[in-house]
Amino acid sequence: MSNAHHRKKQPVLVRQQLLEVAARLAASDGMAAVTLDAVSAASSVSKGGLLHHFPTKNALLDALFESLLEKFDADIEELMRGDPLPQGRFTRAYLRAVSGLKERPDDSRSWTQVTIALLAEPRLRLRWRQWVQARAEEYIGTDSSLDAQVVRFAADGLWFADTLESHDINGVLRRDLIDRLVELTGK
C-alpha cells in the first residue's frame, strides 16, 4: 500500500497548491504553459489528483481567474476600510489596487497573463464583465458619477499600459497621475 493511502487528505490545500502552481507557470511562461501535465508535474500532484479538482484545463483556468478575482476583491475591500470618505471610495480603492499591482511582481505577472487571456477567452470576458457590473450596482450611490467612471477607465488604461509595458511612467509621474485621478473621485 502506498503512502498516499496513509497520509491525511487535505483537498483544500491541494487545490490551493494547484492554483498557485498554475499562476506561477502562467506568470513565468505564459498561459500556453499552463497544461494539466505541467501543473501536475510542477506540483507533484498526480494527474488523477489534479483532474479530481479540475477536470479540464478550462476548469483550472476559470478557478485561477476566480482566485485572482477573490484576491483583487480582498485588496479593494482592505483599501476601502482605510478610506473615511464614502463618495468615490470604491473607485479610489479600485485605482489603488490596479496601480499597486506593479509593486507586487508575482500578482502583476499573474494578472498580466490573465489579462491577455481575457482578450482571447469569451467566458473570462463574461466573468470580468459580471464582476464590473456587480460592483457598479453595489456602489451606485457613491461611485456612479461621470468623474468616477472616468477614473475607473483611466485605471483600466494604466493596467493595460502596465501589462503591455507600453509607457515609461516613472515614479513621480505615476504618483502625480494617481493623485490627480484620486482628486476626481471626490467630485
Coordinates of C-alpha atoms in Angstrom, one line a residue:
M1 CA 0.0 0.0 0.0
S2 CA 1.4 3.4 -0.9
N3 CA 1.9 6.4 1.4
A4 CA -1.0 8.1 -0.4
H5 CA -3.3 5.7 1.4
H6 CA -1.8 6.6 4.8
R7 CA -1.4 10.3 4.6
K8 CA -4.2 12.6 5.6
K9 CA -6.1 14.1 2.7
Q10 CA -6.2 17.9 2.5
P11 CA -8.2 18.7 -0.6
V12 CA -8.4 22.4 0.2
L13 CA -4.6 22.7 0.5
V14 CA -4.0 20.6 -2.6
R15 CA -6.5 22.7 -4.6
Q16 CA -4.7 25.9 -3.5
Q17 CA -1.3 24.4 -4.3
L18 CA -2.5 23.6 -7.8
L19 CA -3.8 27.1 -8.3
E20 CA -0.5 28.6 -7.1
V21 CA 1.5 26.4 -9.4
A22 CA -0.8 27.3 -12.3
A23 CA -0.4 31.0 -11.5
R24 CA 3.4 30.6 -11.3
L25 CA 3.5 28.8 -14.6
A26 CA 1.3 31.4 -16.3
A27 CA 3.5 34.2 -14.8
S28 CA 6.8 32.7 -15.9
D29 CA 6.0 31.1 -19.2
G30 CA 2.6 32.4 -20.3
M31 CA -0.9 30.8 -20.3
A32 CA 0.1 28.3 -23.0
A33 CA 2.4 26.7 -20.5
V34 CA -0.5 26.0 -18.1
T35 CA -1.3 22.5 -19.2
L36 CA -2.7 19.8 -17.0
D37 CA 0.5 17.8 -17.4
A38 CA 2.7 20.8 -16.5
V39 CA 0.7 21.7 -13.4
S40 CA 0.7 18.1 -12.3
A41 CA 4.4 17.7 -12.7
A42 CA 5.3 21.1 -11.1
S43 CA 3.0 20.5 -8.1
S44 CA 3.9 16.8 -7.5
V45 CA 0.2 16.0 -7.6
S46 CA -0.8 13.1 -9.7
K47 CA -2.7 13.9 -12.9
G48 CA -5.6 12.0 -11.4
G49 CA -5.5 14.2 -8.3
L50 CA -5.4 17.3 -10.5
L51 CA -8.3 16.0 -12.5
H52 CA -10.3 15.4 -9.3
H53 CA -10.1 19.2 -8.6
F54 CA -10.1 20.5 -12.2
P55 CA -11.5 18.0 -14.7
T56 CA -10.4 20.2 -17.7
K57 CA -7.8 22.9 -18.4
N58 CA -10.7 25.4 -18.8
A59 CA -11.9 24.5 -15.3
L60 CA -8.3 25.1 -14.0
L61 CA -8.1 28.5 -15.8
D62 CA -11.5 29.5 -14.6
A63 CA -10.6 28.7 -11.0
L64 CA -7.3 30.6 -11.4
F65 CA -9.2 33.6 -12.6
E66 CA -11.7 33.3 -9.7
S67 CA -8.8 33.0 -7.3
L68 CA -7.2 36.2 -8.6
L69 CA -10.6 38.0 -8.5
E70 CA -11.0 37.0 -4.9
K71 CA -7.6 38.4 -4.0
F72 CA -8.3 41.5 -6.0
D73 CA -11.7 41.9 -4.2
A74 CA -9.9 41.5 -0.8
D75 CA -7.3 44.1 -1.8
I76 CA -10.1 46.5 -2.7
E77 CA -12.0 45.8 0.5
E78 CA -8.9 46.4 2.6
L79 CA -8.3 49.7 0.8
M80 CA -11.9 50.8 1.3
R81 CA -11.7 50.1 5.0
G82 CA -8.9 52.6 5.3
D83 CA -10.7 55.3 3.4
P84 CA -13.0 57.5 5.5
L85 CA -14.7 59.3 2.6
P86 CA -17.8 57.4 1.2
Q87 CA -18.0 59.4 -2.0
G88 CA -15.8 57.6 -4.6
R89 CA -14.4 55.1 -2.1
F90 CA -14.7 52.1 -4.3
T91 CA -13.2 53.9 -7.3
R92 CA -10.2 55.1 -5.2
A93 CA -9.7 51.6 -4.0
Y94 CA -10.0 50.2 -7.5
L95 CA -7.5 52.7 -8.8
R96 CA -5.0 51.9 -5.9
A97 CA -5.5 48.2 -6.3
V98 CA -4.8 48.3 -10.0
S99 CA -1.9 50.7 -9.7
G100 CA -0.5 48.7 -6.8
L101 CA -0.2 45.5 -8.9
K102 CA 3.0 46.8 -10.4
E103 CA 4.5 46.9 -6.9
R104 CA 3.7 43.2 -6.4
P105 CA 5.6 41.4 -9.1
D106 CA 4.0 37.9 -8.5
D107 CA 0.5 39.3 -8.6
S108 CA 1.4 41.6 -11.6
R109 CA 2.7 38.7 -13.6
S110 CA -0.3 36.5 -12.9
W111 CA -2.7 39.4 -13.8
T112 CA -0.7 40.1 -17.0
Q113 CA -1.3 36.5 -18.2
V114 CA -4.9 36.6 -17.1
T115 CA -5.4 40.0 -18.8
I116 CA -4.1 38.5 -22.0
A117 CA -6.3 35.5 -21.6
L118 CA -9.3 37.9 -21.1
L119 CA -8.8 39.2 -24.6
A120 CA -8.9 35.8 -26.1
E121 CA -11.4 33.9 -23.9
P122 CA -15.1 34.9 -24.1
R123 CA -16.0 33.1 -20.9
L124 CA -13.4 35.0 -19.0
R125 CA -14.5 38.3 -20.5
L126 CA -18.1 37.5 -19.5
R127 CA -16.9 36.8 -15.9
W128 CA -15.0 40.0 -15.8
R129 CA -18.0 41.9 -17.2
Q130 CA -20.2 40.4 -14.5
W131 CA -17.7 41.4 -11.8
V132 CA -17.6 45.0 -13.1
Q133 CA -21.4 45.2 -13.4
A134 CA -21.9 43.8 -9.8
R135 CA -19.5 46.4 -8.4
A136 CA -21.2 49.2 -10.4
E137 CA -24.6 48.1 -8.9
E138 CA -23.2 47.7 -5.4
Y139 CA -21.6 51.2 -5.3
I140 CA -24.2 53.1 -7.4
G141 CA -24.8 55.6 -4.6
T142 CA -21.2 56.6 -4.1
D143 CA -19.3 55.8 -7.4
S144 CA -21.7 56.4 -10.3
S145 CA -20.6 59.9 -11.2
L146 CA -19.1 60.6 -14.5
D147 CA -15.8 61.5 -12.9
A148 CA -15.7 58.2 -11.0
Q149 CA -16.3 56.4 -14.3
V150 CA -13.5 58.3 -16.0
V151 CA -11.2 57.4 -13.1
R152 CA -12.0 53.7 -13.5
F153 CA -11.5 53.8 -17.2
A154 CA -8.1 55.6 -16.6
A155 CA -7.2 52.9 -14.1
D156 CA -8.0 50.2 -16.7
G157 CA -5.8 52.1 -19.2
L158 CA -3.0 52.2 -16.6
W159 CA -3.5 48.5 -16.0
F160 CA -3.3 47.8 -19.8
A161 CA -0.2 50.1 -20.1
D162 CA 1.5 48.2 -17.2
T163 CA 0.5 44.9 -18.8
L164 CA 2.0 45.8 -22.2
E165 CA 4.9 47.8 -20.6
S166 CA 4.0 50.3 -23.3
H167 CA 4.6 53.5 -21.4
D168 CA 7.5 54.6 -19.3
I169 CA 5.6 56.0 -16.3
N170 CA 8.3 56.8 -13.7
G171 CA 7.6 57.0 -10.0
V172 CA 7.0 60.8 -9.8
L173 CA 4.8 60.9 -12.9
R174 CA 2.9 57.8 -11.8
R175 CA 2.3 59.2 -8.3
D176 CA 1.1 62.6 -9.8
L177 CA -1.2 60.8 -12.2
I178 CA -2.8 58.7 -9.5
D179 CA -3.1 61.7 -7.2
R180 CA -4.9 63.6 -9.9
L181 CA -7.2 60.7 -10.5
V182 CA -7.9 60.5 -6.8
E183 CA -8.9 64.1 -6.8
L184 CA -11.5 63.4 -9.4
T185 CA -13.2 60.8 -7.2
G186 CA -14.4 63.3 -4.7
K187 CA -16.4 65.3 -7.3

